[in-house]
Coordinates of C-alpha atoms in Angstrom, one line a residue:
Chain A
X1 CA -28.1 -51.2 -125.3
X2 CA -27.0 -52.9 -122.2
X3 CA -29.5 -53.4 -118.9
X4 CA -28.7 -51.2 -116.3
X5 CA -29.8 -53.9 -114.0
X6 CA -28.7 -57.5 -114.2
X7 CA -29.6 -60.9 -112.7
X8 CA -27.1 -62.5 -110.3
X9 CA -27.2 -65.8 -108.2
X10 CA -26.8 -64.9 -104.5
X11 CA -27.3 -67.3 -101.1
X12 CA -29.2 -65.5 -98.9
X13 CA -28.0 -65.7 -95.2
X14 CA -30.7 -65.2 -92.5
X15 CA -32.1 -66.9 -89.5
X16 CA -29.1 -69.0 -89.5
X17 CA -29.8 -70.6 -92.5
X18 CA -28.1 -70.2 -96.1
X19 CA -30.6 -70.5 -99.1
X20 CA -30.1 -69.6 -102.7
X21 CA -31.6 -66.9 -104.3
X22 CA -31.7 -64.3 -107.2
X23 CA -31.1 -60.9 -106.8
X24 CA -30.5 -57.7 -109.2
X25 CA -27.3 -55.8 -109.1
X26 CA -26.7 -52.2 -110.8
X27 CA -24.6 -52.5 -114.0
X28 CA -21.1 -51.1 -113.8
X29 CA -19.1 -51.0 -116.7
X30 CA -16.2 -48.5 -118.0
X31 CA -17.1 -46.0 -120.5
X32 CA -14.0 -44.5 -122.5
X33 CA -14.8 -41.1 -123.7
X34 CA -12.6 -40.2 -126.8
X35 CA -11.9 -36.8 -128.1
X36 CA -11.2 -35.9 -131.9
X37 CA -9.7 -39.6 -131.8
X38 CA -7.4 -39.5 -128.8
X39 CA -8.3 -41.1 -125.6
X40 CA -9.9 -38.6 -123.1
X41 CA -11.1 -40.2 -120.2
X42 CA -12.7 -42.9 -118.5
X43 CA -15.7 -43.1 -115.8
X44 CA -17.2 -46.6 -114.6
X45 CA -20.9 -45.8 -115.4
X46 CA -24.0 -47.8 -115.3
X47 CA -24.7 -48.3 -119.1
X48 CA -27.4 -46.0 -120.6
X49 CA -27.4 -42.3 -122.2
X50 CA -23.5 -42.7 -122.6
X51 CA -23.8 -40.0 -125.6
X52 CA -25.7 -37.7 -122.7
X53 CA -23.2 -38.8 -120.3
X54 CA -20.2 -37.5 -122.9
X55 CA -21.5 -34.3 -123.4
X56 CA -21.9 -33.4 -119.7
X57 CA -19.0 -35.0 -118.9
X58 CA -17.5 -32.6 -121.3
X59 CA -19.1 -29.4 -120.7
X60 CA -19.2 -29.8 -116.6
X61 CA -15.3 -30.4 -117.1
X62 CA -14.8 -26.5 -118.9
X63 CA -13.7 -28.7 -122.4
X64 CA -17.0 -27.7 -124.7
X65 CA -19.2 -24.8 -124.0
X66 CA -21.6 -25.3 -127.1
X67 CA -23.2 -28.4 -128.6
X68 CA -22.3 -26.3 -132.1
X69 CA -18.9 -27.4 -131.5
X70 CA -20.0 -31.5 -131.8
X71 CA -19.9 -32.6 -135.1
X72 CA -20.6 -36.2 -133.6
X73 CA -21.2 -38.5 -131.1
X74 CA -21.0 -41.9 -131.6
X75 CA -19.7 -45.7 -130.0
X76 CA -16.9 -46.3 -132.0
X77 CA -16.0 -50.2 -132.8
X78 CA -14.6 -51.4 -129.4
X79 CA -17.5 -49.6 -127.7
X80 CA -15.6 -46.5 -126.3
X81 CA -17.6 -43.6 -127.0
X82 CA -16.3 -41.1 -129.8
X83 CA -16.8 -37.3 -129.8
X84 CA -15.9 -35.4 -133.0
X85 CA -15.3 -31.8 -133.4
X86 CA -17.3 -29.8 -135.9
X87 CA -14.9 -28.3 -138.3
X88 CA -12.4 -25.3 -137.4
X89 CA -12.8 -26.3 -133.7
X90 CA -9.6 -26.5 -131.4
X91 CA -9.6 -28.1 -128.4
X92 CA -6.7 -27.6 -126.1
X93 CA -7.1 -30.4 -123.2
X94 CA -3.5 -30.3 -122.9
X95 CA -3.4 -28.4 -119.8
X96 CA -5.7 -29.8 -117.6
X97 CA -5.3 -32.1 -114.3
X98 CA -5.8 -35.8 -114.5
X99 CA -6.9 -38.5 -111.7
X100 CA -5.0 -41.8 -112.8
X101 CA -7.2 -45.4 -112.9
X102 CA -6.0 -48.6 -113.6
X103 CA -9.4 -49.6 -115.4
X104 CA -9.4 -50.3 -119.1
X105 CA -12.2 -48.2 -120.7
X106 CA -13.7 -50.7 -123.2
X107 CA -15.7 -52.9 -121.1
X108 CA -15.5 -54.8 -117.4
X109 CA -14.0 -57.6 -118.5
X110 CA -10.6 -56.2 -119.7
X111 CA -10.8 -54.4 -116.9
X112 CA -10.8 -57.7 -114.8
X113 CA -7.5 -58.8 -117.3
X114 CA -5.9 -55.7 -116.2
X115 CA -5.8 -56.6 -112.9
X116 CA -4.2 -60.2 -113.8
X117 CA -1.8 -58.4 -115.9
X118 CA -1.1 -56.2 -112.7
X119 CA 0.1 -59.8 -111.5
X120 CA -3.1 -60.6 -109.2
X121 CA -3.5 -63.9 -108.5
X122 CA -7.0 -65.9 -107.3
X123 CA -7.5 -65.3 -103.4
X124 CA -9.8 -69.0 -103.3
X125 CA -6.5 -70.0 -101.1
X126 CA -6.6 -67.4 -98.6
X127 CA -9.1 -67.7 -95.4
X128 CA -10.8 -71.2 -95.3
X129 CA -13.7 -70.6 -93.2
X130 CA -15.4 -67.4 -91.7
X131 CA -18.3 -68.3 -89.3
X132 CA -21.2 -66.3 -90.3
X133 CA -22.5 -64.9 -87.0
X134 CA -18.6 -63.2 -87.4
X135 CA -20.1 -61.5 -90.4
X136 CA -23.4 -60.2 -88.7
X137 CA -21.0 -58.9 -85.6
X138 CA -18.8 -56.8 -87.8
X139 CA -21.9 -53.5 -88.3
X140 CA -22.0 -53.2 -85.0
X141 CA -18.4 -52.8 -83.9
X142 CA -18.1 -50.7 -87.2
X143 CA -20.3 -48.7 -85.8
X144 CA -18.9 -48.4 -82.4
X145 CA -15.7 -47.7 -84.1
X146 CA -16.6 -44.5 -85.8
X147 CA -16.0 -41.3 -84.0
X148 CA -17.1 -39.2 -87.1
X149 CA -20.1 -40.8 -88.8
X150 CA -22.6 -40.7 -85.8
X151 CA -22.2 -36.6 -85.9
X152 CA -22.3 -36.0 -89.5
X153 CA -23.7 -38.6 -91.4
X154 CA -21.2 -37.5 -94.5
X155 CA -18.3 -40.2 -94.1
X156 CA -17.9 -43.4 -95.6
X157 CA -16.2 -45.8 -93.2
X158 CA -13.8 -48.6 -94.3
X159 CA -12.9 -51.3 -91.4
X160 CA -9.8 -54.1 -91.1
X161 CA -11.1 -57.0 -89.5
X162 CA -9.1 -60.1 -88.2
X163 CA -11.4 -63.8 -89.4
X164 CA -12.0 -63.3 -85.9
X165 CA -14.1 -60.5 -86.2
X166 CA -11.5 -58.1 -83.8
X167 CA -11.3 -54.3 -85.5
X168 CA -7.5 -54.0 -86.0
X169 CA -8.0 -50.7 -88.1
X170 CA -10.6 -48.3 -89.4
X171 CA -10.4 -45.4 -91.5
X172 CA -13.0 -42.5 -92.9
X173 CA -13.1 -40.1 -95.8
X174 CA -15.9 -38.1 -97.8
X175 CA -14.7 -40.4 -100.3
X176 CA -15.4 -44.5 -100.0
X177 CA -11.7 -45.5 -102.5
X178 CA -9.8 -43.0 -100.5
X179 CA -11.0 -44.7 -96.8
X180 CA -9.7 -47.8 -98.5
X181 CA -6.4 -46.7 -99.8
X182 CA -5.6 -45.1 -96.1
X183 CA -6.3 -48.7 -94.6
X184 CA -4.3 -50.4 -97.6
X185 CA -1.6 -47.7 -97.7
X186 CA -1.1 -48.2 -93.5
X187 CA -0.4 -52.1 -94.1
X188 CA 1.6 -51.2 -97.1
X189 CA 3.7 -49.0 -95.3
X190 CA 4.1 -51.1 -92.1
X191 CA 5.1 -54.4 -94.8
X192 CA 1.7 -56.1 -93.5
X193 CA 0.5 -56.7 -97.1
X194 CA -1.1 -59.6 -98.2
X195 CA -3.8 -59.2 -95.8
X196 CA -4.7 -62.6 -96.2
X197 CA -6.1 -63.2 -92.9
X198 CA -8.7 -60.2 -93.1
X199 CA -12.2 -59.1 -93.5
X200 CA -12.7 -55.6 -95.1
X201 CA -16.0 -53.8 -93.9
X202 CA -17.8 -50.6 -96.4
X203 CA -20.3 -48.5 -94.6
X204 CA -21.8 -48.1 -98.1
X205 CA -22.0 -49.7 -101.7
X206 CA -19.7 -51.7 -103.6
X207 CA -17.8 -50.6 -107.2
X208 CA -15.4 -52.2 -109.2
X209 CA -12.7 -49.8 -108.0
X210 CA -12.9 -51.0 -104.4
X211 CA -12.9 -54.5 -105.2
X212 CA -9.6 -54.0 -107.2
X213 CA -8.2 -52.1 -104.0
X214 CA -9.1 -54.7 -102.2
X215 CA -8.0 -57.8 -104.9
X216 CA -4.4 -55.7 -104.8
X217 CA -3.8 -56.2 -101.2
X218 CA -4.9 -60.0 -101.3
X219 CA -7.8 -59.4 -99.0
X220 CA -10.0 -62.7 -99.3
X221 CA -13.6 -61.2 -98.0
X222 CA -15.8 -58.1 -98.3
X223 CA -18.5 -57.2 -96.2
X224 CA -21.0 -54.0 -97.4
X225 CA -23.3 -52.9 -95.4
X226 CA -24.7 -51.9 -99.4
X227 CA -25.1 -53.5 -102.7
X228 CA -22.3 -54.5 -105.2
X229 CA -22.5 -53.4 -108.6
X230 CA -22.4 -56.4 -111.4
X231 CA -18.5 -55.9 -112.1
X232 CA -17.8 -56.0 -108.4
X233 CA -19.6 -59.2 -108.0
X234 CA -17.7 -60.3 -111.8
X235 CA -14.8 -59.6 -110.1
X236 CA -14.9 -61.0 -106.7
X237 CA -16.1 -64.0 -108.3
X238 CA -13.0 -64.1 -111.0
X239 CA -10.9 -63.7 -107.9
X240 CA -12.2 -66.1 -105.7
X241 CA -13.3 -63.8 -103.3
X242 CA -16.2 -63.8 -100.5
X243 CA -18.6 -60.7 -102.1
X244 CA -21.3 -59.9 -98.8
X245 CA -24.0 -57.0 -99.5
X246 CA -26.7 -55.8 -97.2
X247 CA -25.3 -56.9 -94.0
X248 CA -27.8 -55.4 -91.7
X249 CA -30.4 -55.9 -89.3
X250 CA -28.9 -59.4 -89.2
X251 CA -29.1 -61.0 -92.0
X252 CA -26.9 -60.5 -95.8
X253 CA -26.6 -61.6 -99.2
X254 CA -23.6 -63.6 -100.5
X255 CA -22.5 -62.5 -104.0
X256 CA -19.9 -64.3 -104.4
X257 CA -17.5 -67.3 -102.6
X258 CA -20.1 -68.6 -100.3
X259 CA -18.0 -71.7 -99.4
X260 CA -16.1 -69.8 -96.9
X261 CA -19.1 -69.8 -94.9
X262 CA -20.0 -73.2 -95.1
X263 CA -18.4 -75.8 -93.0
Chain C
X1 CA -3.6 -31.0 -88.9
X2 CA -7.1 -30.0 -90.6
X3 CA -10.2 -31.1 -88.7
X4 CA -12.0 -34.2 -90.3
X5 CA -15.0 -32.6 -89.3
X6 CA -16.3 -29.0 -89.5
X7 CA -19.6 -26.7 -87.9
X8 CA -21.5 -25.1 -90.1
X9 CA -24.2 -22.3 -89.4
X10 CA -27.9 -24.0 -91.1
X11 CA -31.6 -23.0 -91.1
X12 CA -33.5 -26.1 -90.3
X13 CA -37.4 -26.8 -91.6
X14 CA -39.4 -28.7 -89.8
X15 CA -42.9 -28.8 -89.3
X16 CA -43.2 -25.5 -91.4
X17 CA -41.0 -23.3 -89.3
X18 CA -37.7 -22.1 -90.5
X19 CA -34.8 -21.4 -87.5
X20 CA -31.1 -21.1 -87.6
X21 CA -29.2 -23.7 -86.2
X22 CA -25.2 -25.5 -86.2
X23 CA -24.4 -28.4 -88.3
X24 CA -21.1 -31.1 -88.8
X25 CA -20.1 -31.6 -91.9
X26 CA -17.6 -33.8 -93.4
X27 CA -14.5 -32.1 -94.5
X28 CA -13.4 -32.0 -98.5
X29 CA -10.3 -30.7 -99.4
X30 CA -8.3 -31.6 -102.6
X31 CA -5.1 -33.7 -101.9
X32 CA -2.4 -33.1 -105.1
X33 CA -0.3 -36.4 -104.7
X34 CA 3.2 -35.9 -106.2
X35 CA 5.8 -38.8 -107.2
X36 CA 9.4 -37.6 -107.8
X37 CA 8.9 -33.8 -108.2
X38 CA 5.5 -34.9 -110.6
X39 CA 2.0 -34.0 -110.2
X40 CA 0.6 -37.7 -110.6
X41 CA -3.3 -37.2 -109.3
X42 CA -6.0 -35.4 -107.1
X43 CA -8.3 -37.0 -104.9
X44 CA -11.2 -34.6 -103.0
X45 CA -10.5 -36.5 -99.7
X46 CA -10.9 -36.0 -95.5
X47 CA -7.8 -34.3 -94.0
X48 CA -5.7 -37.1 -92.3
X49 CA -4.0 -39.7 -92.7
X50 CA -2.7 -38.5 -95.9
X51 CA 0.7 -40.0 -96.2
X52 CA -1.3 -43.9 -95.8
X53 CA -3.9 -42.5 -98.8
X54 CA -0.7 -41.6 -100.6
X55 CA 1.1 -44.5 -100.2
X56 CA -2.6 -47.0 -100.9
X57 CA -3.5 -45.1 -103.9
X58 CA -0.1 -45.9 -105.1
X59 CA 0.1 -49.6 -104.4
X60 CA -4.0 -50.1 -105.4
X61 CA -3.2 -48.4 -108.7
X62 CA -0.1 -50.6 -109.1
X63 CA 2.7 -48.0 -109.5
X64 CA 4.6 -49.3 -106.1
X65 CA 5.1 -52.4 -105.2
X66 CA 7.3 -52.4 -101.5
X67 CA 7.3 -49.8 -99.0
X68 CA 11.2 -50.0 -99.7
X69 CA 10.6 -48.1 -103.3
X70 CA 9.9 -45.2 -101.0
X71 CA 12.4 -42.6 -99.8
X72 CA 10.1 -40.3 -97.8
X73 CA 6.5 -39.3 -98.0
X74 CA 5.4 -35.5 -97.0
X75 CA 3.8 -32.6 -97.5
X76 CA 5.4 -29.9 -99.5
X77 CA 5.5 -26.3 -98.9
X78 CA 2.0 -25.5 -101.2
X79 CA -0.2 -28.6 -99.1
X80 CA 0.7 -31.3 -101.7
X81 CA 2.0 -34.7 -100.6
X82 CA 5.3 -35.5 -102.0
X83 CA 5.9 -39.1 -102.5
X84 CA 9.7 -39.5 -103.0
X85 CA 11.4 -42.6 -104.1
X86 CA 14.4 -44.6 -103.1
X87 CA 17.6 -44.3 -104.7
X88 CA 18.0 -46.6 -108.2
X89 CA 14.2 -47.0 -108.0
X90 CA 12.8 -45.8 -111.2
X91 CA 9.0 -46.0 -112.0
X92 CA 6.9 -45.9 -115.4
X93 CA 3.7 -43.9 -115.4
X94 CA 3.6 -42.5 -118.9
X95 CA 1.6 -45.8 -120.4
X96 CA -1.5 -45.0 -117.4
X97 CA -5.1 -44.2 -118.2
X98 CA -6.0 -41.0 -116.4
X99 CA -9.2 -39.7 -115.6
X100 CA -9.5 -35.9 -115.9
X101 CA -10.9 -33.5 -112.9
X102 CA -11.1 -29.8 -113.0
X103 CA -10.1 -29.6 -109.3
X104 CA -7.1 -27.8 -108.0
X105 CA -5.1 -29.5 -106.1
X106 CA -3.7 -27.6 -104.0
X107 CA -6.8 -26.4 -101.3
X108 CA -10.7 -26.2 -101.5
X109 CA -10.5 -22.2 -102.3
X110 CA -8.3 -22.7 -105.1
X111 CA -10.9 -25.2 -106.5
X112 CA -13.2 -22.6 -106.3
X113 CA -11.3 -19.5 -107.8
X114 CA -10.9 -22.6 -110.6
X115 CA -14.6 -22.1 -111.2
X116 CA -14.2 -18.6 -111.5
X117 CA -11.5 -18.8 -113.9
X118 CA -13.6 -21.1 -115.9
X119 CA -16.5 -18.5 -116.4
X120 CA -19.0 -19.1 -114.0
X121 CA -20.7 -16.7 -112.5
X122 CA -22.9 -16.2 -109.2
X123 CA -26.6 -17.9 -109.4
X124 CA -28.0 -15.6 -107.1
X125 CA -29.9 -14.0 -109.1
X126 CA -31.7 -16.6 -110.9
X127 CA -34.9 -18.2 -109.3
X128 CA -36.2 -15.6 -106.7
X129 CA -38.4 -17.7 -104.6
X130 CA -39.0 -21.2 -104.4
X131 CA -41.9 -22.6 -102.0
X132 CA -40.7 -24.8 -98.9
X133 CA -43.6 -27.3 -99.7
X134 CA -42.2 -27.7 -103.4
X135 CA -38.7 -28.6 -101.6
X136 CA -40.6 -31.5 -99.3
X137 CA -42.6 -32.7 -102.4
X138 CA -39.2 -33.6 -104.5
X139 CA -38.2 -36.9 -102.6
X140 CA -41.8 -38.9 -103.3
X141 CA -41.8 -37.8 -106.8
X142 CA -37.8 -38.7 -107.6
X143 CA -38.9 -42.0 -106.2
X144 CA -41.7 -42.5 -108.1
X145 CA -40.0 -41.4 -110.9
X146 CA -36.9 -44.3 -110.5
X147 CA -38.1 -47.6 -111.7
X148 CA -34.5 -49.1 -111.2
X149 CA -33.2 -48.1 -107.4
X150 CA -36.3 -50.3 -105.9
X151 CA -35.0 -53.3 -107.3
X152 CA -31.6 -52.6 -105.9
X153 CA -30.7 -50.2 -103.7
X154 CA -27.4 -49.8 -106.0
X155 CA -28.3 -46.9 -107.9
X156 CA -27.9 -43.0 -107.7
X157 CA -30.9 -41.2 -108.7
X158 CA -30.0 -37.3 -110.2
X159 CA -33.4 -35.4 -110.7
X160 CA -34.0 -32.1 -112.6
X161 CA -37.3 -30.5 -111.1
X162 CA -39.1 -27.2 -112.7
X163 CA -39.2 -24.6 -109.7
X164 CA -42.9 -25.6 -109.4
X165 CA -41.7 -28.9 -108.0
X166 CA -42.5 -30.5 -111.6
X167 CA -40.0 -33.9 -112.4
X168 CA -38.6 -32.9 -115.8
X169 CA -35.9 -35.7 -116.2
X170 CA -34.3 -38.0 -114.4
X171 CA -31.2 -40.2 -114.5
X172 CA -29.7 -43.4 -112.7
X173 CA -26.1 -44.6 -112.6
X174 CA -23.8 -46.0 -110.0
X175 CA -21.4 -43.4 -109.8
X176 CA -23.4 -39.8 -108.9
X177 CA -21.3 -37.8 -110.8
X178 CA -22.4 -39.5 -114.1
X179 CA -26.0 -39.4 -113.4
X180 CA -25.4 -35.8 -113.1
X181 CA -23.5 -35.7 -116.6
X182 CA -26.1 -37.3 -118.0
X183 CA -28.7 -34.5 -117.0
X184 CA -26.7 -32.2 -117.6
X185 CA -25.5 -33.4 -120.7
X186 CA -28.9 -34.0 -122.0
X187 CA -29.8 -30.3 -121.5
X188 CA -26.2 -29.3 -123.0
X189 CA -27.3 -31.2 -126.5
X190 CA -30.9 -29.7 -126.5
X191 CA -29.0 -25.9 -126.2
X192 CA -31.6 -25.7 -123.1
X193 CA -28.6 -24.1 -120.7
X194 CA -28.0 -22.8 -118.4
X195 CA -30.6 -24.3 -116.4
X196 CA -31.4 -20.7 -114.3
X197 CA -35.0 -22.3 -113.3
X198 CA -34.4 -25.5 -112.2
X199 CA -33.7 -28.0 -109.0
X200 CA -31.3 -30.1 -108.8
X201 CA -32.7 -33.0 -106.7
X202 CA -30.0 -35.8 -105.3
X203 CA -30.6 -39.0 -104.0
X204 CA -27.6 -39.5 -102.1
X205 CA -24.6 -37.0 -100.4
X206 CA -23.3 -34.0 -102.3
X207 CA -19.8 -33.5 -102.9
X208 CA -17.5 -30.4 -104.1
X209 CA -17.5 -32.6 -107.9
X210 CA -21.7 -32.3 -107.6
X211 CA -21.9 -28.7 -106.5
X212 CA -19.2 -27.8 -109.4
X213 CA -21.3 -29.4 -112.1
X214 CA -24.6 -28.1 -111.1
X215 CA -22.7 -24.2 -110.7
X216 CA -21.3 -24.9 -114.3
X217 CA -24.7 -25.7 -115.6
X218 CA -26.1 -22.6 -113.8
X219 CA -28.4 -24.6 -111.6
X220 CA -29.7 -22.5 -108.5
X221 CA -30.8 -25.0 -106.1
X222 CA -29.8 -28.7 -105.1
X223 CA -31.8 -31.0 -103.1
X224 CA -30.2 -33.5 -101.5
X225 CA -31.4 -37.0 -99.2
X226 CA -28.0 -37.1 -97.8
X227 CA -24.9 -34.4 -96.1
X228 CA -23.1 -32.4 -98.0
X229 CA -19.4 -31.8 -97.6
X230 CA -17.5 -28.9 -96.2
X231 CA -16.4 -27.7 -99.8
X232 CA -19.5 -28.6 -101.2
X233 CA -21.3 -26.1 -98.4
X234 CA -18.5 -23.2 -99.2
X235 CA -18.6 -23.6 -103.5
X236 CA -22.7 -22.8 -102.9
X237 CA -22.3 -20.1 -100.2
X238 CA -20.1 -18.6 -102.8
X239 CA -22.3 -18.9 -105.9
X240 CA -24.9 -17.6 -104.3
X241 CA -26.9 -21.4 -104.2
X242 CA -29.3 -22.5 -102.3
X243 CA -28.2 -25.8 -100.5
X244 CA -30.7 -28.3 -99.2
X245 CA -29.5 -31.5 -97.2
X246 CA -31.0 -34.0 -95.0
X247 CA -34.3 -33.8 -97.2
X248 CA -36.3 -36.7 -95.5
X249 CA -39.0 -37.2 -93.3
X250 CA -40.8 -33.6 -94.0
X251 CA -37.8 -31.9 -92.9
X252 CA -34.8 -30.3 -94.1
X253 CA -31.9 -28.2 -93.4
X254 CA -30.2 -25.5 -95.6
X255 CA -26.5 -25.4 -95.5
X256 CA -26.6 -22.1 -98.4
X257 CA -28.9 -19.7 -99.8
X258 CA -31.7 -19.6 -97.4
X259 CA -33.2 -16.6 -98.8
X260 CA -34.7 -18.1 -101.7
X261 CA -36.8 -20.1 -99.3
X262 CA -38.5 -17.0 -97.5
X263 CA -41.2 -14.8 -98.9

């Protein structure tokens, strides 16, 4: 079985100084649940009681409502996980609402090759040098720029920073990916994409998902005021992006493309 | 346009006293997001901005490239967002992964006449009484009980806790959701549901998708560290579950179902 925590080499920024460290980072890795051999669904889980995590999945979703209708459930050979009927059970999952994502459901890294066969290139180009005192500015004026937050403590923030550290654009949802595709979508939409110049600020944790959002629109740097999970810090580090997590109380952890901080 | 925000009437505890009170909470609603007369995906989103999400999911998932595929973006008649394309622009999303949600699309009550329609029924009478002192003992012991969040701050904890305030199992993953498939899923296996005596205790914010899984499992009461959402508040007022938020500190409030927590 795969660790749901794994090892990663950080640089620890605090005090004005840079030092490198070790830290540990959640494992994130897509699961693929199959269904009487057809492909089902897929969730980016932390490895772990994926045969627990197919049943629920399954039963919360209205699809099974005994476990006397599993005849099986197993990893098949390219690690998706396989759920077989017991015999003279009929499924109909024809009918049912889907939520579309790009990720492949075997494991991270073909999800990372999806996203090169999506035609995205490295981002090591883009933004030579951010200052870090820029970095431990942006919370703050985060902060300041959330109407919503302050009252209900429910919203995730996303924020569009210039290398400068200015706020051009902020947006908030219940949901983290969606606060992200508003701020992509509005640059999209105005023809402002690649945002090669900017900084992109989370109120919370990192995924896989929010990486890719942000790899799409050729943004170089991510600031979290969270942690990154392992296949966001893969990733950003395939992509040559800056990764920073726990940017608060002035000081953060650099999980990937440090050099843009150094001079 | 909806209100990204929304009072609430609560009870707040504190210092063993139990008084009504008003609350923000983050709206949820479902957004259906249509392409070319299609129903592509759902996303449980904050009212606003919705024609930028529309447009970000599309470009972040790869399906449109320049805002010049687009014809028009608005909502139709029923609430959905209609993405419509520009002439000769022709796009494939047959070959896609999809990820399946049980949500309507359409407006938060539909995705709760959804759970009707799928069987459940109210919880309110399951689990009489539960002791406000249990409720403010569940936080210490789903800490104890993680050995993984501690090291990294990246993990969701999901706890099920015996009505006596007793940790029965517990699961970690990044994504919430999963950590509560994998409870639930566990108990689904072991033919142990519905789970009529049993706390739901939550580490993090509690969404409609959290609040729909625990109703499907016929779980009475969920704890939670962090807000809930508007839908998630309304899908427990409706089931007839109790609602805890904001569990920290020896206090709570209750956003549903206060009875259960007086003699």
């Amino acid at each position: 079985m795969k660790a749901p925590i794994v090892t990663v080499p950080i640089h620890k920024v605090a005090d004005g100084k840079m030092a490198p460290a070790q830290d540990w980072v959640a494992a994130e890795e897509p699961l693929q649940i199959r269904l009487s051999g057809r492909d089902l669904a897929i969730t980016m889980r932390t490895p772990g009681h994926d045969r627990e995590l197919a049943a629920g999945f399954l039963f919360s979703e209205g699809i099974l409502r005994s476990p006397n209708q599993i005849a099986s459930i197993n990893p098949d050979e390219r690690g998706a996980i396989e759920v077989k009927l017991a015999q003279g059970v009929d499924i109909d999952t024809a009918a049912r609402n889907f939520y579309v994502t790009s990720s492949c459901g075997v494991c991270g890294k073909a999800s990372i090759e999806a996203l090169h066969a999506a035609g995205c290139a490295s981002l090591s180009a883009a933004l030579a040098y951010i200052d870090p005192a820029t970095v431990l500015s942006l919370p703050a004026k985060l902060h300041l720029g959330q109407r919503i937050f302050e009252h209900t403590g429910g919203l995730h923030a996303a924020g569009l920073f210039g290398a400068d550290g200015e706020l051009l654009e902020l947006r908030e949802d219940v949901g983290r990916h969606n606060a992200v595709d508003k701020l992509v979508g509005a640059a999209f939409l105005g023809n402002r994409l690649p945002l090669s110049e900017c900084i992109l600020m989370l109120s919370g944790r990192v995924s896989f998902e929010l990486v890719q959002k942000a790899v799409m629109a050729g943004i170089p740097v991510i600031a979290a005021v969270g942690a990154p999970s392992s296949l966001a810090v893969e990733t950003a580090l395939r992509f040559g992006m800056t990764l920073v997590g726990f940017l608060r109380d002035g000081r953060f952890n650099i999980y990937a493309g440090q050099a843009r901080l150094e001079r």
